[in-house]
Amino acid sequence: AQSVTQLDSHVSVSEGTPVLLRCNYSSSYSPSLFWYVQHPNKGLQLLLKYTSAATLVKGINGFEAEFKKSETSFHLTKPSAHMSDAAEYFCVVQLSGTYKYIFGTGTRLKVLA
Amino acid sequence: DAEITQSPRHKITETGRQVTLACHQTWNHNNMFWYRQDLGHGLRLIHYSYGVQDTNKGEVSDGYSVSRSNTEDLPLTLESAASSQTSVYFCASSETGVPTYNEQFFGPGTRLTVL
């Protein structure tokens, strides 16, 4: 069965320091993986998606994710956190052969001044 | 600009009442989805539709129903609201094509409280 596990429910970083949000996936197939961001009281917005064209995926607002098949991971990073990055982040796998998503439980990112 | 809207944004109702949440998209997408978001669970799929007259159950469909009479709308109905259905509800849509790397577009959400 396909699934994703977000390893941290909460992450706190200081403004200007790197961000690392961890996601492991489980899939027998080459997965379709996504990161979405949800700002307070808002809907979800796509940050980036893995399309198998490249293992390092660049997204919006300076975020990147690296697909590592050997580690079954798709961690989200950003070199320097900004206050506006404070939000909840979801790692998502698309069920193979369908349009349906399986969501991770989310990581709430707090950015300290 | 194309968008996806939900109404109402906030709703308080009583146990046992029927409630309908609206979702309207102008993307002309065939695929539409309803999720609920609860602490510690992420988003879970309630129902989904791949086109007019097509509806399917998701992983948490008990107590909910949907109908799809046109491309733009997928209303979600709670037949008899229960306190366990207090949640934030999100509607999403996506285009039809090769079902890989398929981005979903989300509405702003409806916060439902059942007293």
mmCIF file of C-alpha atoms in Angstrom:
data_model
loop_
_atom_site.group_PDB
_atom_site.id
_atom_site.type_symbol
_atom_site.label_atom_id
_atom_site.label_comp_id
_atom_site.label_asym_id
_atom_site.label_seq_id
_atom_site.Cartn_x
_atom_site.Cartn_y
_atom_site.Cartn_z
ATOM 1 C CA ALA A 1 0.000 0.000 0.000
ATOM 2 C CA GLN A 2 1.164 3.515 -0.694
ATOM 3 C CA SER A 3 1.629 5.953 2.164
ATOM 4 C CA VAL A 4 3.639 8.908 3.390
ATOM 5 C CA THR A 5 5.023 9.569 6.862
ATOM 6 C CA GLN A 6 5.961 13.014 8.048
ATOM 7 C CA LEU A 7 8.489 12.477 10.763
ATOM 8 C CA ASP A 8 7.946 15.699 12.717
ATOM 9 C CA SER A 9 4.609 17.171 13.715
ATOM 10 C CA HIS A 10 6.236 20.481 14.760
ATOM 11 C CA VAL A 11 9.466 22.168 13.690
ATOM 12 C CA SER A 12 10.791 25.471 15.052
ATOM 13 C CA VAL A 13 13.590 27.435 13.400
ATOM 14 C CA SER A 14 14.990 30.911 13.772
ATOM 15 C CA GLU A 15 14.530 33.403 10.966
ATOM 16 C CA GLY A 16 17.434 33.174 8.520
ATOM 17 C CA THR A 17 18.361 29.571 9.419
ATOM 18 C CA PRO A 18 17.782 26.494 7.231
ATOM 19 C CA VAL A 19 14.516 24.581 7.166
ATOM 20 C CA LEU A 20 14.262 20.786 6.911
ATOM 21 C CA LEU A 21 10.873 19.060 6.869
ATOM 22 C CA ARG A 22 11.105 15.304 6.570
ATOM 23 C CA CYS A 23 8.900 12.941 4.579
ATOM 24 C CA ASN A 24 9.275 9.231 3.905
ATOM 25 C CA TYR A 25 7.108 7.416 1.412
ATOM 26 C CA SER A 26 6.080 3.851 0.795
ATOM 27 C CA SER A 27 5.331 2.799 -2.766
ATOM 28 C CA SER A 28 5.937 -0.204 -4.998
ATOM 29 C CA TYR A 29 5.806 2.045 -8.040
ATOM 30 C CA SER A 30 7.601 5.188 -9.078
ATOM 31 C CA PRO A 31 5.631 7.617 -6.935
ATOM 32 C CA SER A 32 4.026 10.954 -7.731
ATOM 33 C CA LEU A 33 4.980 13.076 -4.734
ATOM 34 C CA PHE A 34 3.971 16.582 -3.749
ATOM 35 C CA TRP A 35 4.499 19.149 -1.034
ATOM 36 C CA TYR A 36 1.619 21.498 -0.240
ATOM 37 C CA VAL A 37 1.604 24.456 2.150
ATOM 38 C CA GLN A 38 -1.349 25.708 4.190
ATOM 39 C CA HIS A 39 -1.132 29.155 5.752
ATOM 40 C CA PRO A 40 -3.425 29.856 8.715
ATOM 41 C CA ASN A 41 -7.109 29.806 7.771
ATOM 42 C CA LYS A 42 -6.295 29.294 4.104
ATOM 43 C CA GLY A 43 -6.597 26.529 1.545
ATOM 44 C CA LEU A 44 -3.675 24.422 0.376
ATOM 45 C CA GLN A 45 -1.198 25.628 -2.223
ATOM 46 C CA LEU A 46 1.203 23.499 -4.238
ATOM 47 C CA LEU A 47 4.858 24.105 -3.343
ATOM 48 C CA LEU A 48 6.416 21.560 -5.670
ATOM 49 C CA LYS A 49 5.974 18.121 -7.213
ATOM 50 C CA TYR A 50 8.275 15.244 -8.139
ATOM 51 C CA THR A 51 7.813 14.237 -11.775
ATOM 52 C CA SER A 52 10.787 11.827 -12.171
ATOM 53 C CA ALA A 53 12.471 14.296 -14.561
ATOM 54 C CA ALA A 54 14.980 15.279 -11.863
ATOM 55 C CA THR A 55 15.643 14.139 -8.325
ATOM 56 C CA LEU A 56 16.109 17.705 -7.058
ATOM 57 C CA VAL A 57 12.880 19.614 -7.441
ATOM 58 C CA LYS A 58 12.644 23.374 -7.118
ATOM 59 C CA GLY A 59 9.442 24.954 -5.923
ATOM 60 C CA ILE A 60 8.038 28.332 -5.094
ATOM 61 C CA ASN A 61 9.367 30.707 -2.440
ATOM 62 C CA GLY A 62 12.862 29.160 -2.423
ATOM 63 C CA PHE A 63 11.812 25.670 -1.337
ATOM 64 C CA GLU A 64 13.401 22.525 -2.741
ATOM 65 C CA ALA A 65 12.906 18.798 -2.251
ATOM 66 C CA GLU A 66 15.171 15.901 -3.090
ATOM 67 C CA PHE A 67 13.805 12.524 -4.125
ATOM 68 C CA LYS A 68 16.005 9.703 -2.748
ATOM 69 C CA LYS A 69 14.814 6.310 -3.860
ATOM 70 C CA SER A 70 17.375 4.413 -1.780
ATOM 71 C CA GLU A 71 16.095 6.135 1.376
ATOM 72 C CA THR A 72 12.431 6.374 0.241
ATOM 73 C CA SER A 73 12.526 10.024 1.239
ATOM 74 C CA PHE A 74 11.325 13.324 -0.186
ATOM 75 C CA HIS A 75 12.495 15.923 2.334
ATOM 76 C CA LEU A 76 11.645 19.600 1.917
ATOM 77 C CA THR A 77 14.353 22.218 2.481
ATOM 78 C CA LYS A 78 14.911 25.930 2.335
ATOM 79 C CA PRO A 79 18.281 27.609 2.935
ATOM 80 C CA SER A 80 16.971 30.547 4.936
ATOM 81 C CA ALA A 81 13.639 30.713 6.749
ATOM 82 C CA HIS A 82 11.442 33.769 6.556
ATOM 83 C CA MET A 83 8.682 34.733 8.959
ATOM 84 C CA SER A 84 6.160 34.272 6.154
ATOM 85 C CA ASP A 85 7.127 30.564 5.929
ATOM 86 C CA ALA A 86 5.274 29.847 9.175
ATOM 87 C CA ALA A 87 2.537 27.450 8.079
ATOM 88 C CA GLU A 88 1.553 23.793 7.952
ATOM 89 C CA TYR A 89 3.227 21.641 5.315
ATOM 90 C CA PHE A 90 1.841 18.425 3.876
ATOM 91 C CA CYS A 91 3.689 15.690 2.044
ATOM 92 C CA VAL A 92 1.385 13.891 -0.394
ATOM 93 C CA VAL A 93 1.587 10.771 -2.551
ATOM 94 C CA GLN A 94 -0.776 10.230 -5.448
ATOM 95 C CA LEU A 95 -2.219 6.715 -5.549
ATOM 96 C CA SER A 96 -0.780 4.948 -8.568
ATOM 97 C CA GLY A 97 -3.174 4.797 -11.534
ATOM 98 C CA THR A 98 -5.707 7.123 -9.871
ATOM 99 C CA TYR A 99 -6.177 10.829 -9.245
ATOM 100 C CA LYS A 100 -6.506 10.289 -5.482
ATOM 101 C CA TYR A 101 -4.107 11.645 -2.893
ATOM 102 C CA ILE A 102 -2.836 10.216 0.385
ATOM 103 C CA PHE A 103 -1.797 12.973 2.788
ATOM 104 C CA GLY A 104 0.784 12.896 5.524
ATOM 105 C CA THR A 105 -0.314 14.163 8.913
ATOM 106 C CA GLY A 106 1.389 17.514 8.408
ATOM 107 C CA THR A 107 4.302 19.435 9.919
ATOM 108 C CA ARG A 108 3.671 22.775 11.532
ATOM 109 C CA LEU A 109 6.606 25.121 10.937
ATOM 110 C CA LYS A 110 7.211 27.902 13.418
ATOM 111 C CA VAL A 111 9.695 30.659 12.580
ATOM 112 C CA LEU A 112 11.175 32.557 15.504
ATOM 113 C CA ALA A 113 12.295 36.174 15.182
ATOM 114 C CA ASP B 1 -8.877 33.932 -13.242
ATOM 115 C CA ALA B 2 -10.142 30.423 -12.658
ATOM 116 C CA GLU B 3 -10.853 29.575 -9.052
ATOM 117 C CA ILE B 4 -12.549 27.216 -6.645
ATOM 118 C CA THR B 5 -14.918 28.616 -4.033
ATOM 119 C CA GLN B 6 -16.675 27.138 -1.032
ATOM 120 C CA SER B 7 -19.694 28.320 0.882
ATOM 121 C CA PRO B 8 -20.428 28.950 3.609
ATOM 122 C CA ARG B 9 -16.965 29.618 5.075
ATOM 123 C CA HIS B 10 -18.256 29.003 8.582
ATOM 124 C CA LYS B 11 -21.308 27.048 9.713
ATOM 125 C CA ILE B 12 -22.719 26.127 13.097
ATOM 126 C CA THR B 13 -25.463 23.540 13.184
ATOM 127 C CA GLU B 14 -27.170 21.173 15.593
ATOM 128 C CA THR B 15 -26.937 17.425 15.875
ATOM 129 C CA GLY B 16 -29.387 15.670 13.565
ATOM 130 C CA ARG B 17 -29.804 18.490 11.054
ATOM 131 C CA GLN B 18 -29.081 18.085 7.367
ATOM 132 C CA VAL B 19 -26.291 20.345 6.128
ATOM 133 C CA THR B 20 -25.057 21.008 2.608
ATOM 134 C CA LEU B 21 -21.667 22.524 1.835
ATOM 135 C CA ALA B 22 -21.209 24.044 -1.599
ATOM 136 C CA CYS B 23 -18.171 23.789 -3.861
ATOM 137 C CA HIS B 24 -17.912 25.591 -7.199
ATOM 138 C CA GLN B 25 -14.958 25.601 -9.582
ATOM 139 C CA THR B 26 -14.365 27.552 -12.777
ATOM 140 C CA TRP B 27 -11.324 25.532 -13.908
ATOM 141 C CA ASN B 28 -13.604 23.266 -16.003
ATOM 142 C CA HIS B 29 -11.995 20.289 -14.271
ATOM 143 C CA ASN B 30 -13.644 16.900 -14.464
ATOM 144 C CA ASN B 31 -12.170 15.669 -11.168
ATOM 145 C CA MET B 32 -13.503 17.005 -7.880
ATOM 146 C CA PHE B 33 -12.781 15.907 -4.306
ATOM 147 C CA TRP B 34 -14.028 16.516 -0.788
ATOM 148 C CA TYR B 35 -11.696 16.187 2.218
ATOM 149 C CA ARG B 36 -11.982 16.746 5.912
ATOM 150 C CA GLN B 37 -9.065 18.038 7.979
ATOM 151 C CA ASP B 38 -8.682 17.021 11.592
ATOM 152 C CA LEU B 39 -5.761 17.474 13.956
ATOM 153 C CA GLY B 40 -3.314 14.606 13.722
ATOM 154 C CA HIS B 41 -4.904 13.154 10.592
ATOM 155 C CA GLY B 42 -3.953 15.479 7.781
ATOM 156 C CA LEU B 43 -6.621 15.534 5.081
ATOM 157 C CA ARG B 44 -8.802 12.495 4.506
ATOM 158 C CA LEU B 45 -10.872 11.833 1.396
ATOM 159 C CA ILE B 46 -14.648 11.773 1.853
ATOM 160 C CA HIS B 47 -16.021 11.509 -1.692
ATOM 161 C CA TYR B 48 -14.782 12.190 -5.177
ATOM 162 C CA SER B 49 -16.137 12.532 -8.710
ATOM 163 C CA TYR B 50 -14.450 12.051 -12.079
ATOM 164 C CA GLY B 51 -17.249 13.678 -14.082
ATOM 165 C CA VAL B 52 -20.947 14.481 -14.329
ATOM 166 C CA GLN B 53 -23.119 11.765 -12.777
ATOM 167 C CA ASP B 54 -20.021 10.014 -11.402
ATOM 168 C CA THR B 55 -19.501 9.807 -7.621
ATOM 169 C CA ASN B 56 -17.303 7.548 -5.502
ATOM 170 C CA LYS B 57 -16.740 6.934 -1.802
ATOM 171 C CA GLY B 58 -13.480 7.818 -0.148
ATOM 172 C CA GLU B 59 -11.993 6.504 3.072
ATOM 173 C CA VAL B 60 -14.328 8.393 5.455
ATOM 174 C CA SER B 61 -17.641 8.517 3.561
ATOM 175 C CA ASP B 62 -20.066 7.328 6.263
ATOM 176 C CA GLY B 63 -22.706 9.996 6.947
ATOM 177 C CA TYR B 64 -21.883 12.013 3.812
ATOM 178 C CA SER B 65 -23.215 12.096 0.267
ATOM 179 C CA VAL B 66 -22.463 13.998 -2.945
ATOM 180 C CA SER B 67 -24.101 14.464 -6.315
ATOM 181 C CA ARG B 68 -22.646 15.806 -9.566
ATOM 182 C CA SER B 69 -25.164 17.299 -11.962
ATOM 183 C CA ASN B 70 -22.742 19.604 -13.800
ATOM 184 C CA THR B 71 -18.999 20.071 -14.212
ATOM 185 C CA GLU B 72 -18.677 23.105 -11.934
ATOM 186 C CA ASP B 73 -20.345 21.952 -8.702
ATOM 187 C CA LEU B 74 -19.971 19.145 -6.179
ATOM 188 C CA PRO B 75 -22.115 19.800 -3.086
ATOM 189 C CA LEU B 76 -21.409 17.755 0.039
ATOM 190 C CA THR B 77 -24.395 16.779 2.201
ATOM 191 C CA LEU B 78 -24.315 15.622 5.781
ATOM 192 C CA GLU B 79 -27.535 13.652 6.081
ATOM 193 C CA SER B 80 -27.854 13.920 9.862
ATOM 194 C CA ALA B 81 -25.044 15.937 11.381
ATOM 195 C CA ALA B 82 -23.105 14.426 14.281
ATOM 196 C CA SER B 83 -20.595 16.024 16.649
ATOM 197 C CA SER B 84 -17.908 13.773 15.158
ATOM 198 C CA GLN B 85 -18.374 15.663 11.884
ATOM 199 C CA THR B 86 -17.122 18.919 13.390
ATOM 200 C CA SER B 87 -14.154 19.617 11.149
ATOM 201 C CA VAL B 88 -12.736 21.796 8.408
ATOM 202 C CA TYR B 89 -13.867 20.696 4.956
ATOM 203 C CA PHE B 90 -11.895 21.292 1.769
ATOM 204 C CA CYS B 91 -12.985 20.910 -1.787
ATOM 205 C CA ALA B 92 -10.431 20.364 -4.564
ATOM 206 C CA SER B 93 -10.400 19.847 -8.306
ATOM 207 C CA SER B 94 -7.949 18.565 -10.892
ATOM 208 C CA GLU B 95 -7.842 18.052 -14.614
ATOM 209 C CA THR B 96 -8.244 14.725 -16.356
ATOM 210 C CA GLY B 97 -5.354 13.285 -18.288
ATOM 211 C CA VAL B 98 -2.572 10.845 -17.574
ATOM 212 C CA PRO B 99 -3.051 10.193 -13.844
ATOM 213 C CA THR B 100 0.459 10.992 -12.740
ATOM 214 C CA TYR B 101 1.842 14.210 -11.242
ATOM 215 C CA ASN B 102 -1.754 15.442 -11.116
ATOM 216 C CA GLU B 103 -2.010 18.739 -9.223
ATOM 217 C CA GLN B 104 -5.122 19.395 -7.188
ATOM 218 C CA PHE B 105 -6.406 22.939 -6.639
ATOM 219 C CA PHE B 106 -7.995 23.605 -3.270
ATOM 220 C CA GLY B 107 -10.768 25.861 -2.080
ATOM 221 C CA PRO B 108 -10.444 28.030 1.047
ATOM 222 C CA GLY B 109 -12.291 25.579 3.294
ATOM 223 C CA THR B 110 -15.499 25.501 5.348
ATOM 224 C CA ARG B 111 -15.297 25.299 9.123
ATOM 225 C CA LEU B 112 -18.276 23.277 10.367
ATOM 226 C CA THR B 113 -19.250 23.020 14.020
ATOM 227 C CA VAL B 114 -21.936 20.544 15.085
ATOM 228 C CA LEU B 115 -23.359 21.230 18.555
#
